[in-house]
JSON list of C-alpha atoms in Angstrom, two decimals:
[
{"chain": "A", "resi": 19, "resn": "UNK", "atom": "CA", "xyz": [5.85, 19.27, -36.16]},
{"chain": "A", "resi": 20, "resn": "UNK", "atom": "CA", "xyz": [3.09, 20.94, -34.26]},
{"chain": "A", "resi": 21, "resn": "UNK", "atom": "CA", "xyz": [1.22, 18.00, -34.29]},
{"chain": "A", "resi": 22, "resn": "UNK", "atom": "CA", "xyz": [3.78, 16.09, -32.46]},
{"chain": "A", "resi": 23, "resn": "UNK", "atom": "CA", "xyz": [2.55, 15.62, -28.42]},
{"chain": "A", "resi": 24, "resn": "UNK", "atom": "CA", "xyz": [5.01, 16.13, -25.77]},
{"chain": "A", "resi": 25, "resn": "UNK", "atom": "CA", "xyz": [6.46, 13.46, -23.57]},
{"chain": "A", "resi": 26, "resn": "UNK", "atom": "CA", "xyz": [4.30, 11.91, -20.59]},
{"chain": "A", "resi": 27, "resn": "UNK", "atom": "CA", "xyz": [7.21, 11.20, -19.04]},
{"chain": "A", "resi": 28, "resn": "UNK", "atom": "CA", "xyz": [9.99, 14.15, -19.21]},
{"chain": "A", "resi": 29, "resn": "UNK", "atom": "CA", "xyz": [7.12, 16.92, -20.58]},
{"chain": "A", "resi": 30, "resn": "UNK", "atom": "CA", "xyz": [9.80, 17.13, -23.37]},
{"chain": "A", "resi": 31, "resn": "UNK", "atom": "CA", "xyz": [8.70, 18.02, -27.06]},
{"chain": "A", "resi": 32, "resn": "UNK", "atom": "CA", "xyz": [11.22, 16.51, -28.52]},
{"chain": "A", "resi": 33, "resn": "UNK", "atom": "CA", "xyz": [9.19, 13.66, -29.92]},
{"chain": "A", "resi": 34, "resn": "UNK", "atom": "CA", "xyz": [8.86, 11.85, -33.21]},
{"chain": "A", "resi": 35, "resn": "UNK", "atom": "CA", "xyz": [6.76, 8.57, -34.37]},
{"chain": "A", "resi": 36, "resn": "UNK", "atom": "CA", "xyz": [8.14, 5.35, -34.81]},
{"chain": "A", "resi": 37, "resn": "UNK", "atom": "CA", "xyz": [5.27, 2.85, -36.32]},
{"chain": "A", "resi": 38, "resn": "UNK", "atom": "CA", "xyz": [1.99, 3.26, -33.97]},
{"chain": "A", "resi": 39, "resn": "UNK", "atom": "CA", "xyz": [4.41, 4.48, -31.29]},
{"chain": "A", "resi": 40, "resn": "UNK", "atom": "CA", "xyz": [6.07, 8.02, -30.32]},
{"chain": "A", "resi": 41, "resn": "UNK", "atom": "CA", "xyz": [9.57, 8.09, -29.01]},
{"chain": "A", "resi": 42, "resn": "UNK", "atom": "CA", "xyz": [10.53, 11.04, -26.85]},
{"chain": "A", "resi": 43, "resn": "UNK", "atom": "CA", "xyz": [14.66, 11.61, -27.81]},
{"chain": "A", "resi": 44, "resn": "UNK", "atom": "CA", "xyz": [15.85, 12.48, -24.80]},
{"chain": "A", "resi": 45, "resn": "UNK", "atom": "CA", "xyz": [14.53, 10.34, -22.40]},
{"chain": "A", "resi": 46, "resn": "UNK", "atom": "CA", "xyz": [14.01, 7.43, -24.85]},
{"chain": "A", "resi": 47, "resn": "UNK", "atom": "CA", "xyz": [10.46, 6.82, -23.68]},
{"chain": "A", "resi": 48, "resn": "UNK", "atom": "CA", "xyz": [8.07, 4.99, -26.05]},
{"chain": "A", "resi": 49, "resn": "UNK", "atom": "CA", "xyz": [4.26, 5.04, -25.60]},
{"chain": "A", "resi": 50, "resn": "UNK", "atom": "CA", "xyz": [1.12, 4.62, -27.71]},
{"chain": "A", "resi": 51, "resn": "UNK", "atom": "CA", "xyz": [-0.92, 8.20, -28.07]},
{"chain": "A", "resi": 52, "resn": "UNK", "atom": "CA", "xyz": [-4.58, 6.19, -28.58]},
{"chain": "A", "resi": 53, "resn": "UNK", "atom": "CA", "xyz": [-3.65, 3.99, -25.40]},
{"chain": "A", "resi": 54, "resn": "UNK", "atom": "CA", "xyz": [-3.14, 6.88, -23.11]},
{"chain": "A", "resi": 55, "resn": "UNK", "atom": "CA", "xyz": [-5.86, 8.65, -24.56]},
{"chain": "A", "resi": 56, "resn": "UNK", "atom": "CA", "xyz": [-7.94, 5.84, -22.96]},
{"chain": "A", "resi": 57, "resn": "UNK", "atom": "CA", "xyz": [-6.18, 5.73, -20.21]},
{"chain": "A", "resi": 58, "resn": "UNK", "atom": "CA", "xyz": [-6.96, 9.04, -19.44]},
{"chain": "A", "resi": 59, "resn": "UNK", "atom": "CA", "xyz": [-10.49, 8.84, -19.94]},
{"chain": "A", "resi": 60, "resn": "UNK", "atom": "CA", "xyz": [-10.92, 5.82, -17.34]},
{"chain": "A", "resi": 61, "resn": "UNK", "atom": "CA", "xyz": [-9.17, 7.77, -14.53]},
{"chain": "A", "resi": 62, "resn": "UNK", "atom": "CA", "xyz": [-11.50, 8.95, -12.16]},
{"chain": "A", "resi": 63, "resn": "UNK", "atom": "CA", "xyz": [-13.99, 6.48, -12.97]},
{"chain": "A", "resi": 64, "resn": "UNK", "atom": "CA", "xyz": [-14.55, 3.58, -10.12]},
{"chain": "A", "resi": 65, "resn": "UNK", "atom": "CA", "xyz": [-14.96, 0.02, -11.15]},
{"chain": "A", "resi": 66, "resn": "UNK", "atom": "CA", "xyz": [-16.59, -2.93, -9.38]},
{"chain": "A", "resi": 67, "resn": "UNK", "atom": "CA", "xyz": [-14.77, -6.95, -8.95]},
{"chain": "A", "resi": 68, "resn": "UNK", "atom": "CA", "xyz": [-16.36, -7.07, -12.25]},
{"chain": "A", "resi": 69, "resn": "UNK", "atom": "CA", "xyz": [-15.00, -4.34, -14.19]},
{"chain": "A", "resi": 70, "resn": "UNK", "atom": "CA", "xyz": [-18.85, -2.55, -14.53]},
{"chain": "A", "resi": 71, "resn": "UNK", "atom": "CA", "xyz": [-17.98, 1.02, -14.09]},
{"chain": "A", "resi": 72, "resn": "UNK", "atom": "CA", "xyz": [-19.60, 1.96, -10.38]},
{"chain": "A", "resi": 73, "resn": "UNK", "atom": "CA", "xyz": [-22.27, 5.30, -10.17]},
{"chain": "A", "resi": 74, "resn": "UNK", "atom": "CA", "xyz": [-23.41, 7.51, -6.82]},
{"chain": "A", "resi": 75, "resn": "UNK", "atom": "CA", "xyz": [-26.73, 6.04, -5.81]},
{"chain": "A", "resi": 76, "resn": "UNK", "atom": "CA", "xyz": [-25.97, 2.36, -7.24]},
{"chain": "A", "resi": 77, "resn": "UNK", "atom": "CA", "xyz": [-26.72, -0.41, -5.61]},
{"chain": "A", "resi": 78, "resn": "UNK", "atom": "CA", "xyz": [-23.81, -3.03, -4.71]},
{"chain": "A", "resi": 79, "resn": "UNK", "atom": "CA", "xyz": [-23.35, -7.08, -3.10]},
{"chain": "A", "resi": 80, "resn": "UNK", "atom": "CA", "xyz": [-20.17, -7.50, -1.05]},
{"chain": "A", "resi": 81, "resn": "UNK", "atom": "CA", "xyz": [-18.68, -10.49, -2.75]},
{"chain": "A", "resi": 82, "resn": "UNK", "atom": "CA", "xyz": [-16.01, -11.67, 0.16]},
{"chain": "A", "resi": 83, "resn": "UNK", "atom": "CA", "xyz": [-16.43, -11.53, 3.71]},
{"chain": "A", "resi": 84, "resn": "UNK", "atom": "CA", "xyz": [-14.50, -8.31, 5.18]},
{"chain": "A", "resi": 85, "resn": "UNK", "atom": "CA", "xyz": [-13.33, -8.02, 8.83]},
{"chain": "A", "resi": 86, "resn": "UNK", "atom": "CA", "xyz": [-14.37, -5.10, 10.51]},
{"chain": "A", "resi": 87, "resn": "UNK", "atom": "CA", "xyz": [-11.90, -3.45, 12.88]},
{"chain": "A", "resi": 88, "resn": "UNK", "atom": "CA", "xyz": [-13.89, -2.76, 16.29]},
{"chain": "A", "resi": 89, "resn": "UNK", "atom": "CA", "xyz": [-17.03, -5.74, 15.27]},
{"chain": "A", "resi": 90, "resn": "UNK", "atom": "CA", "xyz": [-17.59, -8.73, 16.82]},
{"chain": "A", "resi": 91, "resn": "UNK", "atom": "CA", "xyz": [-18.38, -10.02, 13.23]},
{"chain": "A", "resi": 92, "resn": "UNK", "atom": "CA", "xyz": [-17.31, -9.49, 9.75]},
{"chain": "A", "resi": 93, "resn": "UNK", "atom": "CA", "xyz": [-19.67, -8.29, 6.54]},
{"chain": "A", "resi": 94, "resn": "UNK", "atom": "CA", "xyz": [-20.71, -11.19, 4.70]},
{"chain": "A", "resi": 95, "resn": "UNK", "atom": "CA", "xyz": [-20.52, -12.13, 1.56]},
{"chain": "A", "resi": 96, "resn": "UNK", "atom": "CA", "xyz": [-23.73, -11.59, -0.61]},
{"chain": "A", "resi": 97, "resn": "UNK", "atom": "CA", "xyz": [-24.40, -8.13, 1.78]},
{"chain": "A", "resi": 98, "resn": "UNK", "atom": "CA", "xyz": [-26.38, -5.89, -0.32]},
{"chain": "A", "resi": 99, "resn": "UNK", "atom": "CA", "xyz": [-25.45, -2.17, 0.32]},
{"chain": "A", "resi": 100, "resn": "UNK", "atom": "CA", "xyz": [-27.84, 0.63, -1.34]},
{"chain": "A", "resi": 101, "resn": "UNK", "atom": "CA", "xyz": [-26.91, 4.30, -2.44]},
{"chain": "A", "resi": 102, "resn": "UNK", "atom": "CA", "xyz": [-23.67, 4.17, -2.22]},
{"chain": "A", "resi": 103, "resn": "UNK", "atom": "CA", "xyz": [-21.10, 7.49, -2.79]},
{"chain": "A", "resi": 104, "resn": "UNK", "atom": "CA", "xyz": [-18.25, 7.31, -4.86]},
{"chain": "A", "resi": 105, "resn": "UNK", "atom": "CA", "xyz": [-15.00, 8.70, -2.92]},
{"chain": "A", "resi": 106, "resn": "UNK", "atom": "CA", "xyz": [-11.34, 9.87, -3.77]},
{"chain": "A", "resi": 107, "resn": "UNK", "atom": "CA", "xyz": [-8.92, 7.77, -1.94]},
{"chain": "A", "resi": 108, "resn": "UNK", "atom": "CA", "xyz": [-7.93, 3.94, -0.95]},
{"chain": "A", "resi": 109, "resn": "UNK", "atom": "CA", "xyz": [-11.63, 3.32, 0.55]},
{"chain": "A", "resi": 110, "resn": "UNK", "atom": "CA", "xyz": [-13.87, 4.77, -2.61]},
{"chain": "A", "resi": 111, "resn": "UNK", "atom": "CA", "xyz": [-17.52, 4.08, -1.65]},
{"chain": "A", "resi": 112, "resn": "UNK", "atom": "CA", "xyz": [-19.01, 5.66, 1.59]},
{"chain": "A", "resi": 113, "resn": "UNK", "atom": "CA", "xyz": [-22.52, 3.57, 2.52]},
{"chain": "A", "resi": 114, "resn": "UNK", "atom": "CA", "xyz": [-24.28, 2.98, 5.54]},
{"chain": "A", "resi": 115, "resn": "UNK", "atom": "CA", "xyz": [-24.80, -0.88, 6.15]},
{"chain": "A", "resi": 116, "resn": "UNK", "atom": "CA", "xyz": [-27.73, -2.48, 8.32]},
{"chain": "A", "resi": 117, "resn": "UNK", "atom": "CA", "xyz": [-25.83, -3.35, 11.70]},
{"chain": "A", "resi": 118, "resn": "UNK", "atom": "CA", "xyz": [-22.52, -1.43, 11.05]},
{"chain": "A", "resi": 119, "resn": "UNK", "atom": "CA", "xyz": [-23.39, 1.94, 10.18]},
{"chain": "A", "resi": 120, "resn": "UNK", "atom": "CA", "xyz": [-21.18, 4.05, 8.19]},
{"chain": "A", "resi": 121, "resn": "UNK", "atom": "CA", "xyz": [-18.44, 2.53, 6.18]},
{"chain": "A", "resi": 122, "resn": "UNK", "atom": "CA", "xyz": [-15.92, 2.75, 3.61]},
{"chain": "A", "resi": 123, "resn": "UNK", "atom": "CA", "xyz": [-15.59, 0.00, 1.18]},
{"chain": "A", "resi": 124, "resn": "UNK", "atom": "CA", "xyz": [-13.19, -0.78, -1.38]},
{"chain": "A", "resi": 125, "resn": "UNK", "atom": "CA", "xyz": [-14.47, -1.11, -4.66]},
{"chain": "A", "resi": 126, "resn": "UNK", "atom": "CA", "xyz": [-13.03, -4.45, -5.57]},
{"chain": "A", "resi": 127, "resn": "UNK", "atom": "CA", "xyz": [-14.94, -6.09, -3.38]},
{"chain": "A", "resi": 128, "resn": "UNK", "atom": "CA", "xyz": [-18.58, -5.21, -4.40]},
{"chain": "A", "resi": 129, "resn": "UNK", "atom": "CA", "xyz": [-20.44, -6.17, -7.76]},
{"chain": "A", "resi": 130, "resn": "UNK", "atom": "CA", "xyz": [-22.89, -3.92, -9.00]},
{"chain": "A", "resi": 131, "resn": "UNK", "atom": "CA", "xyz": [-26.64, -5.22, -8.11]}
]
């Protein structure tokens, strides 16, 4: 039994394999141990409209036009921003862009160059 994992959800170790699956018993959650493995291993990571996993110091396009609150006009689309720095929250690349200055971007709206 000690190679049983305890419950994501409840931290219970109550657990026990059904098929591919484990079942926690008393909160009756069912998960897959090799999908949250990977699951775990992508957190952290930052990924472009594309899905190409994002780097400090990469280069990226803007792929929609994005208001800016404050500007006259908005970033267009086919901007290319260089050295760009991953970040921890809802805006996760810090850059500088020719004519705005300092921004945060969200990461679903650049492709890597």
């Amino acid at each position: 039994m000690s190679d049983l994992v305890k419950c994501p959800k409840c931290d219970s170790e109550y657990t026990y394999e059904n098929g591919p699956l484990m079942v926690c018993s008393q909160c009756f959650y069912e998960w897959n141990p090799e999908e949250l493995a990977a699951k775990e291993e992508q957190e952290g990571k930052v990924f472009d409209a594309n899905g190409n996993e994002l780097q400090d110091g990469d280069s990226v396009v803007v792929v929609k036009d994005l208001p800016v609150k404050g500007a006259s006009k908005p970033i267009k689309a086919g901007t290319k921003v260089k050295n760009i720095r991953l970040t921890d929250g809802d805006h996760n690349i810090d850059c500088k862009i020719d004519g705005f200055g300092s921004m945060g971007l969200k990461s679903e709206f650049v492709k890597k160059a």
